[in-house]
Amino acid sequence: GQYGIRVEFLGILEFPGGLKPSITFCALSSNLAAEGRLVGGEISVFPFEFKHVEMSHESFNGRHLQIKYFIKMTIKRGISDVHCQRPIWVQDFTPCPIIKDLGWQLEVGLEDLLHINFTSARTQYSLDECIEGELHFSLVNLKIKGADLSIVRRELVGSQITDQEVLQHFQIIDGSPARYDTIPFRLPLANLAAELTPTLRQVEKAASLLYFINLIIYDVEGRRYFKQQEISLFRR
C-alpha cells in the first residue's frame, strides 16, 4: 500500500480528576511524506525539526494536574491511521524574578500562653538551596512537647485545592523551650531535587502548583498550633 507521514510536537495541560477539559498550549506539525510517496515494505528515513518551540511550562505529573509534552507521529494509510507518540520531559530554567525579597515574619500566639515569631530572611529559593530561619519564643506559659516543619506542595485547579502533599518532614524541637529561646532551622531542598519543580502560577490561567512551609507546635495535652508560609521556588 501507499502511506504518508505527519509528525507533531504537542504541549498539553491535563486534569486527570476531570475538573476541566484538557488544554493544548503548544501545537506544531509537519508533513514528512505526502500520502502516496511512502511505499510499504521499503526502509525510509525522514529527518524533521521544529524550530523556536515555545515550551513555556515545566513538565509535571501530579494527581489532578499534569503538564505533558510529546512527539506524535501519524502514518496515514487510507482506511485507518497508525499513531505513535513519545514523551519529552521539560525543565524550566527561567530565573527568579528580580524583586526585593523581604522574607517573612509570622506570629504564632495563644492569648497569654504562647507567643512565637516564625521568621526567615527570604521567601524565594533555588531548588538546590537551604531554607533557613528561626523560631523565637517571647512567651511560654504552657508545656510544649515539640515542633515540626514540613515542605508541602499544593495543586490548584482554578482556585480549588485538589491535592496537598507533604514532601519532607523535619522535627526541629523535642521538649519544651524556655522564654526568649531562639531555635534556628535549616531545610535542605537538594534532597528533594527529583520531586521539586519551580513554582507554577496560573498555568494557562487554569492551574497552579504552589509550595509552602508548615509549622506545627504541639503541647503535652495534644493541642496543636499551626502556621503556614508560602515560598517561591525556581531552578538555577
PDB file of N, CA, C and O in Angstrom, residues 56-88:
ATOM      1  N   SER A  56       6.683  26.674  27.433  1.00  0.00           N
ATOM      2  CA  SER A  56       6.558  27.737  28.429  1.00  0.00           C
ATOM      3  C   SER A  56       6.281  27.240  29.848  1.00  0.00           C
ATOM      4  O   SER A  56       6.277  28.037  30.783  1.00  0.00           O
ATOM      5  N   HIS A  57       6.058  25.941  30.029  1.00  0.00           N
ATOM      6  CA  HIS A  57       5.762  25.410  31.359  1.00  0.00           C
ATOM      7  C   HIS A  57       6.611  24.176  31.627  1.00  0.00           C
ATOM      8  O   HIS A  57       6.874  23.384  30.724  1.00  0.00           O
ATOM      9  N   GLU A  58       7.015  24.010  32.879  1.00  0.00           N
ATOM     10  CA  GLU A  58       7.777  22.814  33.262  1.00  0.00           C
ATOM     11  C   GLU A  58       6.863  21.597  33.289  1.00  0.00           C
ATOM     12  O   GLU A  58       5.697  21.670  33.679  1.00  0.00           O
ATOM     13  N   SER A  59       7.410  20.455  32.878  1.00  0.00           N
ATOM     14  CA  SER A  59       6.650  19.202  32.954  1.00  0.00           C
ATOM     15  C   SER A  59       6.316  18.877  34.409  1.00  0.00           C
ATOM     16  O   SER A  59       7.115  19.116  35.313  1.00  0.00           O
ATOM     17  N   PHE A  60       5.132  18.318  34.604  1.00  0.00           N
ATOM     18  CA  PHE A  60       4.713  17.903  35.946  1.00  0.00           C
ATOM     19  C   PHE A  60       3.690  16.785  35.810  1.00  0.00           C
ATOM     20  O   PHE A  60       2.816  16.827  34.942  1.00  0.00           O
ATOM     21  N   ASN A  61       3.816  15.782  36.702  1.00  0.00           N
ATOM     22  CA  ASN A  61       2.911  14.643  36.655  1.00  0.00           C
ATOM     23  C   ASN A  61       2.251  14.486  38.020  1.00  0.00           C
ATOM     24  O   ASN A  61       2.706  13.720  38.866  1.00  0.00           O
ATOM     25  N   GLY A  62       1.191  15.243  38.262  1.00  0.00           N
ATOM     26  CA  GLY A  62       0.502  15.217  39.541  1.00  0.00           C
ATOM     27  C   GLY A  62      -0.759  14.378  39.500  1.00  0.00           C
ATOM     28  O   GLY A  62      -1.077  13.729  38.500  1.00  0.00           O
ATOM     29  N   ARG A  63      -1.492  14.408  40.592  1.00  0.00           N
ATOM     30  CA  ARG A  63      -2.731  13.630  40.673  1.00  0.00           C
ATOM     31  C   ARG A  63      -3.882  14.297  39.934  1.00  0.00           C
ATOM     32  O   ARG A  63      -4.713  13.627  39.329  1.00  0.00           O
ATOM     33  N   HIS A  64      -3.954  15.611  40.008  1.00  0.00           N
ATOM     34  CA  HIS A  64      -5.055  16.340  39.362  1.00  0.00           C
ATOM     35  C   HIS A  64      -4.573  17.347  38.329  1.00  0.00           C
ATOM     36  O   HIS A  64      -5.389  17.991  37.670  1.00  0.00           O
ATOM     37  N   LEU A  65      -3.258  17.486  38.216  1.00  0.00           N
ATOM     38  CA  LEU A  65      -2.666  18.454  37.296  1.00  0.00           C
ATOM     39  C   LEU A  65      -1.462  17.806  36.627  1.00  0.00           C
ATOM     40  O   LEU A  65      -0.548  17.331  37.308  1.00  0.00           O
ATOM     41  N   GLN A  66      -1.463  17.762  35.298  1.00  0.00           N
ATOM     42  CA  GLN A  66      -0.348  17.184  34.554  1.00  0.00           C
ATOM     43  C   GLN A  66      -0.001  18.080  33.373  1.00  0.00           C
ATOM     44  O   GLN A  66      -0.890  18.512  32.629  1.00  0.00           O
ATOM     45  N   ILE A  67       1.297  18.359  33.234  1.00  0.00           N
ATOM     46  CA  ILE A  67       1.799  19.155  32.112  1.00  0.00           C
ATOM     47  C   ILE A  67       2.678  18.243  31.278  1.00  0.00           C
ATOM     48  O   ILE A  67       3.710  17.764  31.753  1.00  0.00           O
ATOM     49  N   LYS A  68       2.264  17.976  30.041  1.00  0.00           N
ATOM     50  CA  LYS A  68       2.922  16.969  29.208  1.00  0.00           C
ATOM     51  C   LYS A  68       3.362  17.555  27.869  1.00  0.00           C
ATOM     52  O   LYS A  68       2.676  18.392  27.290  1.00  0.00           O
ATOM     53  N   TYR A  69       4.518  17.069  27.407  1.00  0.00           N
ATOM     54  CA  TYR A  69       4.989  17.354  26.054  1.00  0.00           C
ATOM     55  C   TYR A  69       5.293  16.024  25.375  1.00  0.00           C
ATOM     56  O   TYR A  69       5.828  15.105  26.014  1.00  0.00           O
ATOM     57  N   PHE A  70       4.997  15.928  24.090  1.00  0.00           N
ATOM     58  CA  PHE A  70       5.350  14.709  23.380  1.00  0.00           C
ATOM     59  C   PHE A  70       5.398  14.936  21.868  1.00  0.00           C
ATOM     60  O   PHE A  70       4.814  15.881  21.329  1.00  0.00           O
ATOM     61  N   ILE A  71       6.153  14.054  21.230  1.00  0.00           N
ATOM     62  CA  ILE A  71       6.194  13.978  19.767  1.00  0.00           C
ATOM     63  C   ILE A  71       5.188  12.914  19.333  1.00  0.00           C
ATOM     64  O   ILE A  71       5.192  11.797  19.863  1.00  0.00           O
ATOM     65  N   LYS A  72       4.339  13.272  18.392  1.00  0.00           N
ATOM     66  CA  LYS A  72       3.328  12.334  17.911  1.00  0.00           C
ATOM     67  C   LYS A  72       3.511  12.117  16.415  1.00  0.00           C
ATOM     68  O   LYS A  72       3.632  13.082  15.648  1.00  0.00           O
ATOM     69  N   MET A  73       3.540  10.869  16.008  1.00  0.00           N
ATOM     70  CA  MET A  73       3.663  10.539  14.578  1.00  0.00           C
ATOM     71  C   MET A  73       2.395   9.831  14.122  1.00  0.00           C
ATOM     72  O   MET A  73       1.866   8.961  14.823  1.00  0.00           O
ATOM     73  N   THR A  74       1.921  10.233  12.965  1.00  0.00           N
ATOM     74  CA  THR A  74       0.739   9.608  12.378  1.00  0.00           C
ATOM     75  C   THR A  74       1.095   9.095  10.991  1.00  0.00           C
ATOM     76  O   THR A  74       1.602   9.844  10.149  1.00  0.00           O
ATOM     77  N   ILE A  75       0.873   7.817  10.777  1.00  0.00           N
ATOM     78  CA  ILE A  75       1.049   7.233   9.443  1.00  0.00           C
ATOM     79  C   ILE A  75      -0.332   7.111   8.812  1.00  0.00           C
ATOM     80  O   ILE A  75      -1.198   6.405   9.318  1.00  0.00           O
ATOM     81  N   LYS A  76      -0.526   7.839   7.725  1.00  0.00           N
ATOM     82  CA  LYS A  76      -1.811   7.817   7.033  1.00  0.00           C
ATOM     83  C   LYS A  76      -1.779   6.700   5.993  1.00  0.00           C
ATOM     84  O   LYS A  76      -0.907   6.661   5.131  1.00  0.00           O
ATOM     85  N   ARG A  77      -2.745   5.809   6.098  1.00  0.00           N
ATOM     86  CA  ARG A  77      -2.750   4.670   5.168  1.00  0.00           C
ATOM     87  C   ARG A  77      -4.148   4.383   4.622  1.00  0.00           C
ATOM     88  O   ARG A  77      -4.549   3.248   4.438  1.00  0.00           O
ATOM     89  N   GLY A  78      -4.877   5.456   4.389  1.00  0.00           N
ATOM     90  CA  GLY A  78      -6.157   5.310   3.715  1.00  0.00           C
ATOM     91  C   GLY A  78      -7.275   4.898   4.627  1.00  0.00           C
ATOM     92  O   GLY A  78      -8.018   5.723   5.147  1.00  0.00           O
ATOM     93  N   ILE A  79      -7.434   3.602   4.858  1.00  0.00           N
ATOM     94  CA  ILE A  79      -8.573   3.101   5.614  1.00  0.00           C
ATOM     95  C   ILE A  79      -8.465   3.495   7.088  1.00  0.00           C
ATOM     96  O   ILE A  79      -9.414   4.002   7.681  1.00  0.00           O
ATOM     97  N   SER A  80      -7.317   3.260   7.716  1.00  0.00           N
ATOM     98  CA  SER A  80      -7.128   3.584   9.136  1.00  0.00           C
ATOM     99  C   SER A  80      -5.705   4.091   9.349  1.00  0.00           C
ATOM    100  O   SER A  80      -4.758   3.585   8.741  1.00  0.00           O
ATOM    101  N   ASP A  81      -5.573   5.089  10.215  1.00  0.00           N
ATOM    102  CA  ASP A  81      -4.266   5.677  10.501  1.00  0.00           C
ATOM    103  C   ASP A  81      -3.607   4.947  11.675  1.00  0.00           C
ATOM    104  O   ASP A  81      -4.275   4.355  12.526  1.00  0.00           O
ATOM    105  N   VAL A  82      -2.272   5.021  11.724  1.00  0.00           N
ATOM    106  CA  VAL A  82      -1.494   4.446  12.820  1.00  0.00           C
ATOM    107  C   VAL A  82      -0.828   5.592  13.575  1.00  0.00           C
ATOM    108  O   VAL A  82      -0.213   6.477  12.968  1.00  0.00           O
ATOM    109  N   HIS A  83      -0.970   5.599  14.909  1.00  0.00           N
ATOM    110  CA  HIS A  83      -0.412   6.676  15.731  1.00  0.00           C
ATOM    111  C   HIS A  83       0.664   6.120  16.663  1.00  0.00           C
ATOM    112  O   HIS A  83       0.551   5.009  17.171  1.00  0.00           O
ATOM    113  N   CYS A  84       1.679   6.931  16.909  1.00  0.00           N
ATOM    114  CA  CYS A  84       2.727   6.589  17.858  1.00  0.00           C
ATOM    115  C   CYS A  84       3.212   7.880  18.505  1.00  0.00           C
ATOM    116  O   CYS A  84       3.349   8.902  17.819  1.00  0.00           O
ATOM    117  N   GLN A  85       3.446   7.875  19.814  1.00  0.00           N
ATOM    118  CA  GLN A  85       3.927   9.087  20.468  1.00  0.00           C
ATOM    119  C   GLN A  85       4.979   8.764  21.521  1.00  0.00           C
ATOM    120  O   GLN A  85       4.984   7.691  22.104  1.00  0.00           O
ATOM    121  N   ARG A  86       5.895   9.708  21.721  1.00  0.00           N
ATOM    122  CA  ARG A  86       6.963   9.572  22.695  1.00  0.00           C
ATOM    123  C   ARG A  86       7.007  10.826  23.561  1.00  0.00           C
ATOM    124  O   ARG A  86       7.029  11.937  23.037  1.00  0.00           O
ATOM    125  N   PRO A  87       7.020  10.653  24.892  1.00  0.00           N
ATOM    126  CA  PRO A  87       7.018  11.823  25.779  1.00  0.00           C
ATOM    127  C   PRO A  87       8.378  12.514  25.821  1.00  0.00           C
ATOM    128  O   PRO A  87       9.419  11.902  25.592  1.00  0.00           O
ATOM    129  N   ILE A  88       8.352  13.795  26.156  1.00  0.00           N
ATOM    130  CA  ILE A  88       9.552  14.601  26.381  1.00  0.00           C
ATOM    131  C   ILE A  88       9.381  15.300  27.721  1.00  0.00           C
ATOM    132  O   ILE A  88       8.316  15.839  28.006  1.00  0.00           O
TER     133      ILE A  88
END
